[in-house]
Tab-separated table of C-alpha atoms in Angstrom:
chain	number	residue	atom	x	y	z
R	1	GLU	CA	156.075	87.095	122.396
R	2	THR	CA	156.350	84.504	125.082
R	3	GLY	CA	154.443	85.318	128.345
R	4	VAL	CA	155.306	84.446	131.938
R	5	THR	CA	155.919	80.765	132.439
R	6	GLN	CA	156.165	78.935	135.707
R	7	SER	CA	157.096	75.410	136.872
R	8	PRO	CA	156.158	72.916	137.893
R	9	THR	CA	152.328	73.348	137.528
R	10	HIS	CA	151.755	71.173	140.699
R	11	LEU	CA	153.718	69.910	143.528
R	12	ILE	CA	153.021	67.997	146.591
R	13	LYS	CA	155.422	68.006	149.631
R	14	THR	CA	155.249	67.097	153.140
R	15	ARG	CA	155.637	69.518	156.184
R	16	GLY	CA	159.422	70.400	156.959
R	17	GLN	CA	160.342	69.732	153.523
R	18	GLN	CA	161.860	72.524	151.099
R	19	VAL	CA	160.696	73.544	147.561
R	20	THR	CA	161.839	75.703	144.833
R	21	LEU	CA	159.577	77.160	142.273
R	22	ARG	CA	160.683	78.799	139.035
R	23	CYS	CA	159.421	81.601	136.789
R	24	SER	CA	160.572	83.017	133.317
R	25	SER	CA	159.683	86.539	132.829
R	26	GLN	CA	158.146	87.931	129.683
R	27	SER	CA	160.524	89.215	127.047
R	28	GLY	CA	161.706	92.640	127.659
R	29	HIS	CA	160.769	92.767	131.415
R	30	ASN	CA	163.389	93.156	134.231
R	31	THR	CA	161.136	92.931	137.236
R	32	VAL	CA	159.702	89.744	138.994
R	33	SER	CA	157.160	89.747	141.842
R	34	TRP	CA	155.959	86.696	143.607
R	35	TYR	CA	152.641	86.355	145.224
R	36	GLN	CA	150.838	83.674	147.205
R	37	GLN	CA	147.138	83.066	146.930
R	38	ALA	CA	145.040	80.836	149.260
R	39	LEU	CA	141.896	79.591	148.275
R	40	GLY	CA	139.160	82.134	147.990
R	41	GLN	CA	141.583	85.203	148.697
R	42	GLY	CA	143.348	87.734	146.631
R	43	PRO	CA	147.077	87.330	145.759
R	44	GLN	CA	149.420	88.317	148.805
R	45	PHE	CA	152.795	90.085	147.852
R	46	ILE	CA	155.790	87.976	148.938
R	47	PHE	CA	158.696	89.909	147.289
R	48	GLN	CA	159.842	91.531	144.206
R	49	TYR	CA	163.125	91.284	142.306
R	50	TYR	CA	164.434	94.122	140.087
R	51	ARG	CA	167.677	93.760	138.238
R	52	GLU	CA	168.716	90.884	140.464
R	53	GLU	CA	168.190	92.724	143.648
R	54	GLU	CA	165.151	92.320	146.045
R	55	ASN	CA	163.169	95.476	145.761
R	56	GLY	CA	160.472	95.097	148.448
R	57	ARG	CA	158.994	92.209	150.640
R	58	GLY	CA	155.646	91.600	152.201
R	59	ASN	CA	154.866	89.985	155.486
R	60	PHE	CA	156.331	86.601	154.922
R	61	PRO	CA	158.970	85.129	157.138
R	62	PRO	CA	162.610	84.538	156.127
R	63	ARG	CA	162.079	80.846	155.142
R	64	PHE	CA	160.604	82.453	152.027
R	65	SER	CA	163.425	83.440	149.904
R	66	GLY	CA	164.246	84.331	146.273
R	67	LEU	CA	166.581	84.843	143.542
R	68	GLN	CA	166.711	86.709	140.145
R	69	PHE	CA	169.110	85.624	137.585
R	70	PRO	CA	170.836	87.784	134.749
R	71	ASN	CA	168.343	86.790	132.168
R	72	TYR	CA	165.574	87.995	134.709
R	73	SER	CA	164.037	84.488	135.486
R	74	SER	CA	163.445	84.004	139.082
R	75	GLU	CA	163.022	81.318	141.883
R	76	LEU	CA	161.005	81.283	144.991
R	77	ASN	CA	162.409	78.955	147.636
R	78	VAL	CA	160.529	78.076	150.910
R	79	ASN	CA	162.156	76.128	153.661
R	80	ALA	CA	160.641	74.270	156.570
R	81	LEU	CA	157.228	73.808	154.768
R	82	GLU	CA	153.990	74.197	156.934
R	83	LEU	CA	150.579	73.133	156.243
R	84	ASP	CA	149.435	76.850	155.781
R	85	ASP	CA	152.109	77.188	152.822
R	86	SER	CA	149.456	75.209	150.571
R	87	ALA	CA	148.427	77.637	148.011
R	88	LEU	CA	148.608	78.873	144.563
R	89	TYR	CA	152.086	80.714	144.075
R	90	LEU	CA	152.105	83.246	141.391
R	91	CYS	CA	154.861	84.764	139.434
R	92	ALA	CA	154.296	88.250	137.607
R	93	SER	CA	156.825	90.173	135.600
R	94	SER	CA	156.752	93.850	134.522
R	95	ARG	CA	158.798	96.157	132.430
R	96	SER	CA	160.147	97.841	135.505
R	97	SER	CA	159.249	98.358	139.268
R	98	GLY	CA	156.906	101.168	140.545
R	99	GLY	CA	153.541	101.146	139.086
R	100	GLU	CA	154.041	99.144	135.791
R	101	THR	CA	151.495	96.655	134.875
R	102	GLN	CA	152.469	93.230	136.016
R	103	TYR	CA	151.597	90.141	133.853
R	104	PHE	CA	151.096	86.843	135.792
R	105	GLY	CA	152.227	83.487	134.918
R	106	PRO	CA	149.591	80.393	135.227
R	107	GLY	CA	150.940	79.656	138.855
R	108	THR	CA	152.178	76.691	140.749
R	109	ARG	CA	149.765	74.784	142.902
R	110	LEU	CA	151.602	73.658	146.170
R	111	LEU	CA	150.145	71.238	148.614
R	112	VAL	CA	151.763	70.489	152.044
R	113	LEU	CA	150.767	67.384	153.664
Z	1	GLU	CA	148.757	100.584	154.667
Z	2	ASP	CA	147.256	100.275	151.182
Z	3	GLN	CA	143.788	98.598	151.337
Z	4	VAL	CA	141.346	97.287	148.617
Z	5	THR	CA	137.781	96.225	149.234
Z	6	GLN	CA	135.708	94.899	146.300
Z	7	SER	CA	131.870	94.406	146.408
Z	8	PRO	CA	129.806	92.355	145.993
Z	9	GLU	CA	131.700	89.153	147.073
Z	10	ALA	CA	129.784	87.058	144.444
Z	11	LEU	CA	127.125	88.133	141.661
Z	12	ARG	CA	124.859	86.034	139.508
Z	13	LEU	CA	123.629	87.522	136.306
Z	14	GLN	CA	121.507	86.400	133.555
Z	15	GLU	CA	122.834	86.677	129.967
Z	16	GLY	CA	122.544	90.228	128.785
Z	17	GLU	CA	121.826	91.673	132.301
Z	18	SER	CA	124.423	94.546	132.620
Z	19	SER	CA	125.879	95.417	136.087
Z	20	SER	CA	128.875	96.899	137.941
Z	21	LEU	CA	131.626	95.642	140.174
Z	22	ASN	CA	132.990	97.876	142.834
Z	23	CYS	CA	136.395	98.406	144.110
Z	24	SER	CA	137.147	100.917	146.998
Z	25	TYR	CA	140.717	101.698	147.812
Z	26	THR	CA	142.968	103.512	150.086
Z	27	VAL	CA	146.592	104.073	148.960
Z	28	SER	CA	149.556	106.201	149.640
Z	29	GLY	CA	150.433	107.716	146.280
Z	30	LEU	CA	148.386	105.933	143.679
Z	31	ARG	CA	150.791	104.782	140.878
Z	32	GLY	CA	148.169	102.602	139.201
Z	33	LEU	CA	144.888	100.868	139.804
Z	34	PHE	CA	144.576	97.483	138.064
Z	35	TRP	CA	141.714	95.077	136.977
Z	36	TYR	CA	142.447	91.239	136.371
Z	37	ARG	CA	140.190	88.478	135.459
Z	38	GLN	CA	140.967	84.902	137.010
Z	39	ASP	CA	139.643	81.838	136.090
Z	40	PRO	CA	139.554	78.814	138.745
Z	41	GLY	CA	143.055	77.486	139.173
Z	42	LYS	CA	144.871	79.764	136.746
Z	43	GLY	CA	146.766	83.094	136.874
Z	44	PRO	CA	145.089	86.496	136.945
Z	45	GLU	CA	144.783	87.901	133.195
Z	46	PHE	CA	145.357	91.482	132.815
Z	47	LEU	CA	142.444	93.540	131.745
Z	48	PHE	CA	143.029	97.287	132.480
Z	49	THR	CA	145.420	99.854	134.296
Z	50	LEU	CA	144.078	103.161	135.339
Z	51	TYR	CA	146.308	105.934	136.495
Z	52	SER	CA	144.111	109.001	137.286
Z	53	ALA	CA	140.699	110.084	138.554
Z	54	GLY	CA	138.376	110.396	135.527
Z	55	GLU	CA	140.088	108.081	133.384
Z	56	GLU	CA	138.123	105.395	131.586
Z	57	LYS	CA	138.946	102.250	129.613
Z	58	GLU	CA	137.073	99.922	127.524
Z	59	LYS	CA	137.454	96.383	126.157
Z	60	GLU	CA	134.600	94.647	124.536
Z	61	ARG	CA	131.891	94.290	126.972
Z	62	LEU	CA	133.931	95.627	129.993
Z	63	LYS	CA	134.528	99.302	130.862
Z	64	ALA	CA	136.542	100.633	133.820
Z	65	THR	CA	136.329	103.855	135.587
Z	66	LEU	CA	138.395	105.602	138.363
Z	67	THR	CA	137.623	108.162	140.932
Z	68	LYS	CA	139.988	109.218	143.893
Z	69	LYS	CA	138.289	106.805	146.113
Z	70	GLU	CA	137.008	103.967	143.942
Z	71	SER	CA	136.817	102.261	140.702
Z	72	PHE	CA	134.112	100.478	139.041
Z	73	LEU	CA	134.070	97.608	136.385
Z	74	HIS	CA	131.077	97.849	134.207
Z	75	ILE	CA	129.772	94.688	132.375
Z	76	THR	CA	127.312	95.467	129.567
Z	77	ALA	CA	125.308	92.580	128.187
Z	78	PRO	CA	127.457	89.770	129.856
Z	79	LYS	CA	127.831	86.374	128.115
Z	80	PRO	CA	128.322	82.999	130.070
Z	81	GLU	CA	132.055	83.093	129.145
Z	82	ASP	CA	132.408	86.427	131.091
Z	83	SER	CA	132.058	84.086	134.275
Z	84	ALA	CA	135.161	84.395	136.464
Z	85	THR	CA	136.567	86.167	139.400
Z	86	TYR	CA	137.412	89.757	138.884
Z	87	LEU	CA	140.273	91.106	140.864
Z	88	CYS	CA	140.993	94.699	141.752
Z	89	ALA	CA	144.689	95.918	142.818
Z	90	VAL	CA	146.317	99.099	143.476
Z	91	SER	CA	150.189	100.095	143.464
Z	92	GLY	CA	151.146	102.781	145.584
Z	93	THR	CA	154.471	104.100	146.812
Z	94	ALA	CA	155.845	100.634	147.480
Z	95	SER	CA	156.539	98.416	144.519
Z	96	LYS	CA	153.839	95.656	145.380
Z	97	LEU	CA	150.304	95.293	144.173
Z	98	THR	CA	147.612	95.091	146.927
Z	99	PHE	CA	144.667	92.941	145.983
Z	100	GLY	CA	141.147	92.869	146.946
Z	101	THR	CA	139.517	89.530	147.579
Z	102	GLY	CA	137.601	89.472	144.224
Z	103	THR	CA	134.237	89.480	142.985
Z	104	ARG	CA	132.980	86.179	141.584
Z	105	LEU	CA	130.728	86.661	138.610
Z	106	GLN	CA	128.382	83.813	137.315
Z	107	VAL	CA	126.620	84.561	133.987
Z	108	THR	CA	123.712	82.076	133.207
Z	109	LEU	CA	121.793	81.636	130.106
């Protein structure tokens, strides 16, 4: 069984640019959640997608947006990058929304200069 | 708003020296409490899910317990390979996980 995969593994961007991060969910999972993890902190919830619809959003501005595709893979898009967006971005998939165990991918390390 | 507090922030143990990590939480309608292990620069690795007070789960040298206000992760006779950050998270009425800041565990020979 293939686990959660993310691409790219590392990314360097400059302030003001836009970035797209990708996530493939685990087989049999229809829900994908995205988290941002700053150094030394716990992951912070960005949003969740369930069957291609947004199903909850954390305290992140609208320049953070996402998509989920019919095969349940997902994208996270961040516009107008700021220095504080530098972090590890984590994707997690689960069998469904609402209390199911979430399994995480390896993450994408984003550095904004 | 859901909240999770983990203690201690860091813990250094000698190999074989057992200890416990604490996770205190407040949540509206607990759906699950989760423990993860995270190695530097990697994604969290799932360890346990606990759903109700009194529940216990074990895996190798780790045992997780749950009460109505807190959870403990007991580590028995740890080895150097148990060194990692241990994260606790809760899922409430919202669909998200709320994480604590983690406990950094170092196990030395």
